[in-house]
mmCIF file of C-alpha atoms in Angstrom:
data_model
loop_
_atom_site.group_PDB
_atom_site.id
_atom_site.type_symbol
_atom_site.label_atom_id
_atom_site.label_comp_id
_atom_site.label_asym_id
_atom_site.label_seq_id
_atom_site.Cartn_x
_atom_site.Cartn_y
_atom_site.Cartn_z
ATOM 1 C CA MET A 19 127.405 81.332 81.131
ATOM 2 C CA ILE A 20 125.380 84.444 82.107
ATOM 3 C CA LYS A 21 125.462 85.172 85.828
ATOM 4 C CA ILE A 22 121.907 86.002 87.244
ATOM 5 C CA SER A 23 121.475 87.775 90.347
ATOM 6 C CA LYS A 24 119.839 86.420 93.384
ATOM 7 C CA ILE A 25 117.541 89.495 93.408
ATOM 8 C CA PHE A 26 116.586 89.054 89.695
ATOM 9 C CA ILE A 27 115.528 85.546 90.120
ATOM 10 C CA CYS A 28 113.547 86.661 92.997
ATOM 11 C CA LEU A 29 111.744 89.325 91.131
ATOM 12 C CA PHE A 30 111.285 87.565 87.734
ATOM 13 C CA PHE A 31 109.688 84.452 88.999
ATOM 14 C CA LEU A 32 107.964 86.214 91.923
ATOM 15 C CA SER A 33 109.000 83.375 94.151
ATOM 16 C CA PHE A 34 109.766 85.677 97.119
ATOM 17 C CA ILE A 35 112.007 82.891 98.398
ATOM 18 C CA GLY A 36 115.113 84.130 100.110
ATOM 19 C CA CYS A 37 114.724 87.829 99.789
ATOM 20 C CA SER A 38 115.947 89.243 102.686
ATOM 21 C CA ARG A 39 115.054 92.955 101.700
ATOM 22 C CA TYR A 40 112.036 94.381 100.113
ATOM 23 C CA THR A 41 112.324 94.292 96.372
ATOM 24 C CA PHE A 42 110.582 96.055 93.575
ATOM 25 C CA ALA A 43 108.539 94.547 90.808
ATOM 26 C CA PRO A 44 110.460 94.858 87.331
ATOM 27 C CA ASN A 45 109.065 97.067 84.583
ATOM 28 C CA GLY A 46 106.874 99.329 86.670
ATOM 29 C CA PHE A 47 106.525 102.897 85.797
ATOM 30 C CA ILE A 48 104.564 106.223 86.226
ATOM 31 C CA VAL A 49 104.276 109.010 83.580
ATOM 32 C CA ASN A 50 103.848 112.311 84.760
ATOM 33 C CA GLY A 51 100.327 113.324 83.643
ATOM 34 C CA ASP A 52 98.853 109.963 83.506
ATOM 35 C CA THR A 53 96.916 108.993 86.695
ATOM 36 C CA ASN A 54 97.975 105.278 86.940
ATOM 37 C CA TYR A 55 100.864 103.132 87.872
ATOM 38 C CA TYR A 56 101.689 100.550 85.235
ATOM 39 C CA ASN A 57 103.689 97.299 85.518
ATOM 40 C CA ASP A 58 104.122 95.499 82.135
ATOM 41 C CA SER A 59 105.659 92.365 83.585
ATOM 42 C CA LEU A 60 102.652 91.900 86.053
ATOM 43 C CA LYS A 61 100.122 92.964 83.507
ATOM 44 C CA LEU A 62 98.860 95.385 86.402
ATOM 45 C CA ALA A 63 97.451 98.971 86.367
ATOM 46 C CA VAL A 64 96.912 100.878 89.611
ATOM 47 C CA GLY A 65 94.783 104.081 89.715
ATOM 48 C CA LEU A 66 96.591 107.039 91.186
ATOM 49 C CA TYR A 67 95.861 110.921 91.545
ATOM 50 C CA GLY A 68 97.178 113.655 89.361
ATOM 51 C CA ASP A 69 99.830 114.945 91.860
ATOM 52 C CA TYR A 70 101.400 111.326 91.959
ATOM 53 C CA VAL A 71 104.440 112.308 89.857
ATOM 54 C CA ASN A 72 107.926 110.827 89.363
ATOM 55 C CA TYR A 73 110.371 111.417 92.115
ATOM 56 C CA ILE A 74 111.818 114.921 92.227
ATOM 57 C CA PRO A 75 115.239 114.920 94.046
ATOM 58 C CA LYS A 76 115.461 118.632 94.938
ATOM 59 C CA LYS A 77 112.191 118.343 96.766
ATOM 60 C CA ASN A 78 112.679 114.808 98.101
ATOM 61 C CA LEU A 79 109.155 113.985 96.974
ATOM 62 C CA GLY A 80 107.293 112.185 94.160
ATOM 63 C CA PHE A 81 107.038 108.563 93.486
ATOM 64 C CA ARG A 82 109.669 105.879 92.883
ATOM 65 C CA VAL A 83 109.514 102.433 91.412
ATOM 66 C CA ASN A 84 112.977 101.312 92.266
ATOM 67 C CA LYS A 85 113.634 102.597 95.715
ATOM 68 C CA LEU A 86 111.993 103.091 99.181
ATOM 69 C CA TYR A 87 112.133 106.068 101.387
ATOM 70 C CA LYS A 88 114.207 105.993 104.573
ATOM 71 C CA THR A 89 111.139 105.810 106.716
ATOM 72 C CA ASP A 90 109.457 103.054 104.611
ATOM 73 C CA ASN A 91 111.588 99.971 105.892
ATOM 74 C CA LYS A 92 110.632 100.855 109.652
ATOM 75 C CA LEU A 93 107.009 101.282 108.810
ATOM 76 C CA LEU A 94 106.842 97.991 106.714
ATOM 77 C CA LYS A 95 108.607 96.118 109.345
ATOM 78 C CA ASN A 96 106.471 97.422 112.310
ATOM 79 C CA ALA A 97 103.497 96.426 110.140
ATOM 80 C CA LYS A 98 104.976 92.916 109.968
ATOM 81 C CA ILE A 99 105.167 92.957 106.169
ATOM 82 C CA ASP A 100 107.453 90.037 105.472
ATOM 83 C CA PRO A 101 110.024 90.902 102.573
ATOM 84 C CA SER A 102 110.039 87.399 101.334
ATOM 85 C CA GLU A 103 106.357 87.373 100.577
ATOM 86 C CA THR A 104 106.133 90.986 99.333
ATOM 87 C CA LEU A 105 106.718 92.628 95.823
ATOM 88 C CA VAL A 106 106.772 96.389 96.059
ATOM 89 C CA LEU A 107 105.193 98.386 93.123
ATOM 90 C CA PHE A 108 105.953 102.055 94.195
ATOM 91 C CA SER A 109 106.814 104.329 96.856
ATOM 92 C CA GLY A 110 106.039 107.995 97.224
ATOM 93 C CA ILE A 111 104.815 111.289 98.458
ATOM 94 C CA PRO A 112 102.280 113.476 96.468
ATOM 95 C CA GLU A 113 103.640 116.670 94.840
ATOM 96 C CA PHE A 114 100.979 118.789 96.490
ATOM 97 C CA ASP A 115 99.382 119.148 100.080
ATOM 98 C CA PRO A 116 98.031 117.102 101.637
ATOM 99 C CA PHE A 117 101.448 115.242 102.211
ATOM 100 C CA TYR A 118 101.748 111.767 103.080
ATOM 101 C CA ASN A 119 103.626 108.557 102.188
ATOM 102 C CA LEU A 120 102.178 105.524 100.322
ATOM 103 C CA ILE A 121 103.693 102.161 99.682
ATOM 104 C CA ALA A 122 101.842 99.936 97.396
ATOM 105 C CA PHE A 123 102.847 96.136 97.188
ATOM 106 C CA VAL A 124 101.550 92.902 96.127
ATOM 107 C CA THR A 125 101.621 89.543 97.783
ATOM 108 C CA LYS A 126 101.680 86.195 96.119
ATOM 109 C CA LYS A 127 98.660 83.786 96.152
ATOM 110 C CA GLY A 128 98.981 81.543 99.136
ATOM 111 C CA GLN A 129 101.108 84.220 100.971
ATOM 112 C CA ASP A 130 98.344 86.612 101.614
ATOM 113 C CA ILE A 131 98.293 89.146 104.639
ATOM 114 C CA ASP A 132 96.261 87.484 107.433
ATOM 115 C CA ILE A 133 93.156 89.685 107.461
ATOM 116 C CA SER A 134 91.759 88.054 110.676
ATOM 117 C CA ARG A 135 94.227 90.065 112.528
ATOM 118 C CA GLY A 136 92.689 93.301 113.223
ATOM 119 C CA PHE A 137 91.326 93.931 109.699
ATOM 120 C CA ARG A 138 87.858 95.415 109.289
ATOM 121 C CA LYS A 139 85.689 95.350 106.083
ATOM 122 C CA LYS A 140 85.014 98.441 103.853
ATOM 123 C CA TYR A 141 81.814 98.053 101.947
ATOM 124 C CA ASP A 142 80.879 99.848 98.521
ATOM 125 C CA LYS A 143 77.043 99.907 99.200
ATOM 126 C CA ASP A 144 76.229 96.437 99.953
ATOM 127 C CA THR A 145 79.456 94.761 98.332
ATOM 128 C CA LEU A 146 82.406 94.135 100.257
ATOM 129 C CA SER A 147 85.242 96.225 98.581
ATOM 130 C CA TYR A 148 88.368 95.804 100.711
ATOM 131 C CA TYR A 149 89.922 95.256 104.203
ATOM 132 C CA TYR A 150 91.760 97.718 106.279
ATOM 133 C CA LYS A 151 93.284 98.265 109.456
ATOM 134 C CA THR A 152 94.382 101.470 111.109
ATOM 135 C CA SER A 153 97.090 102.009 113.883
ATOM 136 C CA LEU A 154 99.658 104.431 115.311
ATOM 137 C CA ILE A 155 103.250 103.808 115.111
ATOM 138 C CA GLY A 156 105.463 106.271 116.798
ATOM 139 C CA LYS A 157 104.584 109.772 115.344
ATOM 140 C CA SER A 158 102.763 108.224 112.410
ATOM 141 C CA ARG A 159 99.056 107.512 111.695
ATOM 142 C CA ILE A 160 98.810 104.290 109.460
ATOM 143 C CA TYR A 161 96.174 102.885 107.169
ATOM 144 C CA HIS A 162 96.696 99.526 105.713
ATOM 145 C CA THR A 163 94.448 98.364 102.684
ATOM 146 C CA VAL A 164 94.060 94.823 101.512
ATOM 147 C CA ILE A 165 92.427 94.343 98.092
ATOM 148 C CA PRO A 166 91.775 90.702 97.276
ATOM 149 C CA SER A 167 92.143 89.426 93.841
ATOM 150 C CA GLU A 168 92.210 86.050 91.926
ATOM 151 C CA LYS A 169 96.031 86.481 91.624
ATOM 152 C CA GLY A 170 96.746 87.516 95.344
ATOM 153 C CA GLN A 171 96.431 90.943 97.094
ATOM 154 C CA LEU A 172 96.876 94.407 96.378
ATOM 155 C CA ASN A 173 98.203 96.281 99.479
ATOM 156 C CA PHE A 174 98.596 99.961 100.251
ATOM 157 C CA LEU A 175 100.547 101.144 103.221
ATOM 158 C CA TYR A 176 99.832 104.749 103.907
ATOM 159 C CA TYR A 177 101.220 106.779 106.624
ATOM 160 C CA GLN A 178 101.085 110.519 107.757
ATOM 161 C CA ASP A 179 102.049 112.620 110.671
ATOM 162 C CA ARG A 180 99.447 111.794 113.476
ATOM 163 C CA THR A 181 99.006 115.651 113.928
ATOM 164 C CA ASP A 182 97.943 116.058 110.408
ATOM 165 C CA SER A 183 94.417 117.686 110.359
ATOM 166 C CA CYS A 184 93.124 115.655 107.404
ATOM 167 C CA ALA A 185 93.152 112.178 108.739
ATOM 168 C CA TYR A 186 93.626 109.434 106.015
ATOM 169 C CA CYS A 187 93.178 111.901 103.216
ATOM 170 C CA ASP A 188 92.855 110.202 99.891
ATOM 171 C CA ILE A 189 93.444 106.754 100.916
ATOM 172 C CA GLU A 190 89.822 105.612 101.338
ATOM 173 C CA GLN A 191 88.891 106.871 97.956
ATOM 174 C CA LEU A 192 92.112 105.538 96.423
ATOM 175 C CA SER A 193 91.539 102.158 97.901
ATOM 176 C CA MET A 194 87.848 102.015 96.756
ATOM 177 C CA SER A 195 88.404 103.179 93.170
ATOM 178 C CA ASN A 196 91.150 100.188 92.873
ATOM 179 C CA ALA A 197 88.953 97.610 94.450
ATOM 180 C CA GLN A 198 86.263 98.403 91.951
ATOM 181 C CA ARG A 199 88.733 97.948 89.015
ATOM 182 C CA ILE A 200 89.727 94.590 90.311
ATOM 183 C CA ARG A 201 86.222 93.513 91.195
ATOM 184 C CA GLN A 202 85.182 94.565 87.568
ATOM 185 C CA ASN A 203 88.122 92.506 86.233
ATOM 186 C CA GLU A 204 89.279 95.505 83.997
ATOM 187 C CA PRO A 205 91.836 94.282 81.329
ATOM 188 C CA TYR A 206 95.277 95.627 81.584
ATOM 189 C CA LYS A 207 96.059 98.584 79.029
ATOM 190 C CA LEU A 208 98.323 101.478 78.711
ATOM 191 C CA ILE A 209 95.445 104.110 79.012
ATOM 192 C CA GLY A 210 97.606 107.224 78.333
ATOM 193 C CA ALA A 211 99.149 105.546 75.289
ATOM 194 C CA ASP A 212 96.025 106.247 73.284
ATOM 195 C CA CYS A 213 96.670 109.507 71.152
ATOM 196 C CA ASN A 214 93.234 110.268 70.471
ATOM 197 C CA CYS A 215 92.665 113.726 68.651
ATOM 198 C CA GLU A 216 90.555 116.116 70.585
ATOM 199 C CA SER A 217 89.211 117.537 67.399
ATOM 200 C CA GLU A 218 87.245 115.729 64.848
ATOM 201 C CA LYS A 219 88.919 117.729 61.978
ATOM 202 C CA ALA A 220 92.438 116.997 63.371
ATOM 203 C CA GLN A 221 94.396 114.075 61.620
ATOM 204 C CA GLN A 222 96.108 111.258 63.327
ATOM 205 C CA LYS A 223 99.476 110.423 61.659
ATOM 206 C CA ILE A 224 102.097 107.821 61.914
ATOM 207 C CA VAL A 225 105.378 109.550 62.653
ATOM 208 C CA THR A 226 108.859 107.805 62.695
ATOM 209 C CA ILE A 227 110.998 108.811 65.417
ATOM 210 C CA THR A 228 114.782 108.040 65.222
ATOM 211 C CA ILE A 229 116.271 108.151 68.601
ATOM 212 C CA PRO A 230 120.121 109.130 68.610
ATOM 213 C CA LYS A 231 122.490 106.229 69.052
ATOM 214 C CA ASP A 232 124.221 107.718 71.945
ATOM 215 C CA SER A 233 120.774 108.197 73.636
ATOM 216 C CA LEU A 234 119.257 104.627 73.062
ATOM 217 C CA ILE A 235 118.224 102.757 76.061
ATOM 218 C CA LYS A 236 118.566 98.777 75.435
ATOM 219 C CA GLN A 237 115.878 98.006 77.849
ATOM 220 C CA GLN A 238 112.161 99.108 77.958
ATOM 221 C CA SER A 239 111.942 102.841 77.868
ATOM 222 C CA LEU A 240 109.210 105.501 77.487
ATOM 223 C CA ILE A 241 108.575 108.286 74.715
ATOM 224 C CA LYS A 242 106.189 110.994 76.132
ATOM 225 C CA PHE A 243 104.549 113.825 74.151
ATOM 226 C CA TYR A 244 103.377 116.907 76.037
ATOM 227 C CA ASP A 245 101.650 119.981 74.638
ATOM 228 C CA VAL A 246 104.133 122.828 74.173
ATOM 229 C CA ASN A 247 101.701 125.464 75.401
ATOM 230 C CA THR A 248 99.855 123.649 78.244
ATOM 231 C CA THR A 249 102.619 120.961 79.121
ATOM 232 C CA GLN A 250 99.764 118.647 79.250
ATOM 233 C CA LEU A 251 100.557 114.881 78.581
ATOM 234 C CA LYS A 252 98.902 113.995 75.098
ATOM 235 C CA CYS A 253 100.016 110.352 74.982
ATOM 236 C CA PHE A 254 103.111 108.024 75.452
ATOM 237 C CA LYS A 255 104.659 104.911 74.084
ATOM 238 C CA LEU A 256 106.327 102.073 75.894
ATOM 239 C CA LEU A 257 109.196 100.810 73.812
ATOM 240 C CA SER A 258 110.904 97.339 74.213
ATOM 241 C CA GLY A 259 114.505 98.338 73.656
ATOM 242 C CA ASN A 260 114.477 97.180 70.165
ATOM 243 C CA ASP A 261 112.273 99.726 68.599
ATOM 244 C CA ARG A 262 114.704 101.431 66.176
ATOM 245 C CA PRO A 263 113.348 103.608 64.891
ATOM 246 C CA ALA A 264 109.893 104.063 66.683
ATOM 247 C CA ASN A 265 106.587 104.386 64.956
ATOM 248 C CA ILE A 266 104.044 106.635 66.741
ATOM 249 C CA ASN A 267 100.532 107.255 65.943
ATOM 250 C CA ILE A 268 100.014 110.871 67.076
ATOM 251 C CA CYS A 269 97.791 114.067 66.107
ATOM 252 C CA GLN A 270 98.823 116.953 64.482
ATOM 253 C CA GLY A 271 100.361 119.563 67.012
ATOM 254 C CA ARG A 272 103.426 120.953 68.631
ATOM 255 C CA TYR A 273 104.869 118.942 71.484
ATOM 256 C CA ILE A 274 107.891 118.370 73.636
ATOM 257 C CA MET A 275 108.966 114.874 73.229
ATOM 258 C CA ILE A 276 110.628 113.194 76.318
ATOM 259 C CA TYR A 277 112.505 109.950 75.882
ATOM 260 C CA SER A 278 113.355 108.258 79.354
ATOM 261 C CA ASP A 279 113.899 105.194 81.182
ATOM 262 C CA LEU A 280 111.080 103.780 83.173
ATOM 263 C CA THR A 281 112.439 105.725 86.382
ATOM 264 C CA ASN A 282 111.974 109.063 84.215
ATOM 265 C CA LYS A 283 115.590 109.600 83.944
ATOM 266 C CA VAL A 284 115.536 111.720 80.688
ATOM 267 C CA LYS A 285 117.917 110.502 77.783
ATOM 268 C CA TRP A 286 116.718 112.742 75.051
ATOM 269 C CA LYS A 287 114.418 115.575 74.769
ATOM 270 C CA LYS A 288 113.283 117.606 71.612
ATOM 271 C CA GLU A 289 110.464 119.783 70.640
ATOM 272 C CA ILE A 290 108.682 118.612 67.464
ATOM 273 C CA VAL A 291 105.880 119.744 65.072
ATOM 274 C CA ILE A 292 103.451 117.341 63.390
ATOM 275 C CA GLU A 293 101.786 118.968 60.457
#
């Protein structure tokens, strides 16, 4: 019999029952160069900014889809966010100034954050966009966003040093843009996976990528293509773990191809030319 851990059951069924610690949604990822967080298990995309990159250990900044920062737990608890009713999407710090911490999480329908307790309404012209609450906890300035949806709530818990001159930088615009997405009921799709050719004369080709056996990831993984000269992301593909080999639609050009797991741990890297 296959032994299934308590944490896996909690995540997979989104039951939030019996979870004593904050847990992350499975199959979530951020691709450097793409301004979205994606979660294939929840069929959810969250709009981000260009300086939201994967975690950089040497700098101790960036965004993680599987682990909280040390200060996150304290802030979540002080904000009275119940771990048993919460599924974390990501947590991180932007790569460039202004620096702040941002945690995104969802709540299950019926276990919503009580917006009657100090939350105010934010409008987009005459339309209610989202709910928010500001507070001070210790040395931190807090902004909590609650965006309602049919399936539950999308939450942002933003915090920064209260001495920062740019108070609540980025969070209001980020909250507004994601609220608009939800209100417009935009369908889930991997936006950056579209390898459109920039030039009308360029040809898109189907390329077969054979991943070395000693680098194969048996779970979901990513192949990302970056322009050699500009390092700009051109496209990526989400692999199921059974894609052997992987067929990619991509335009002519010279690329750095990076094969990694969903947390951006690189397993294979190669320069390729598509003629």
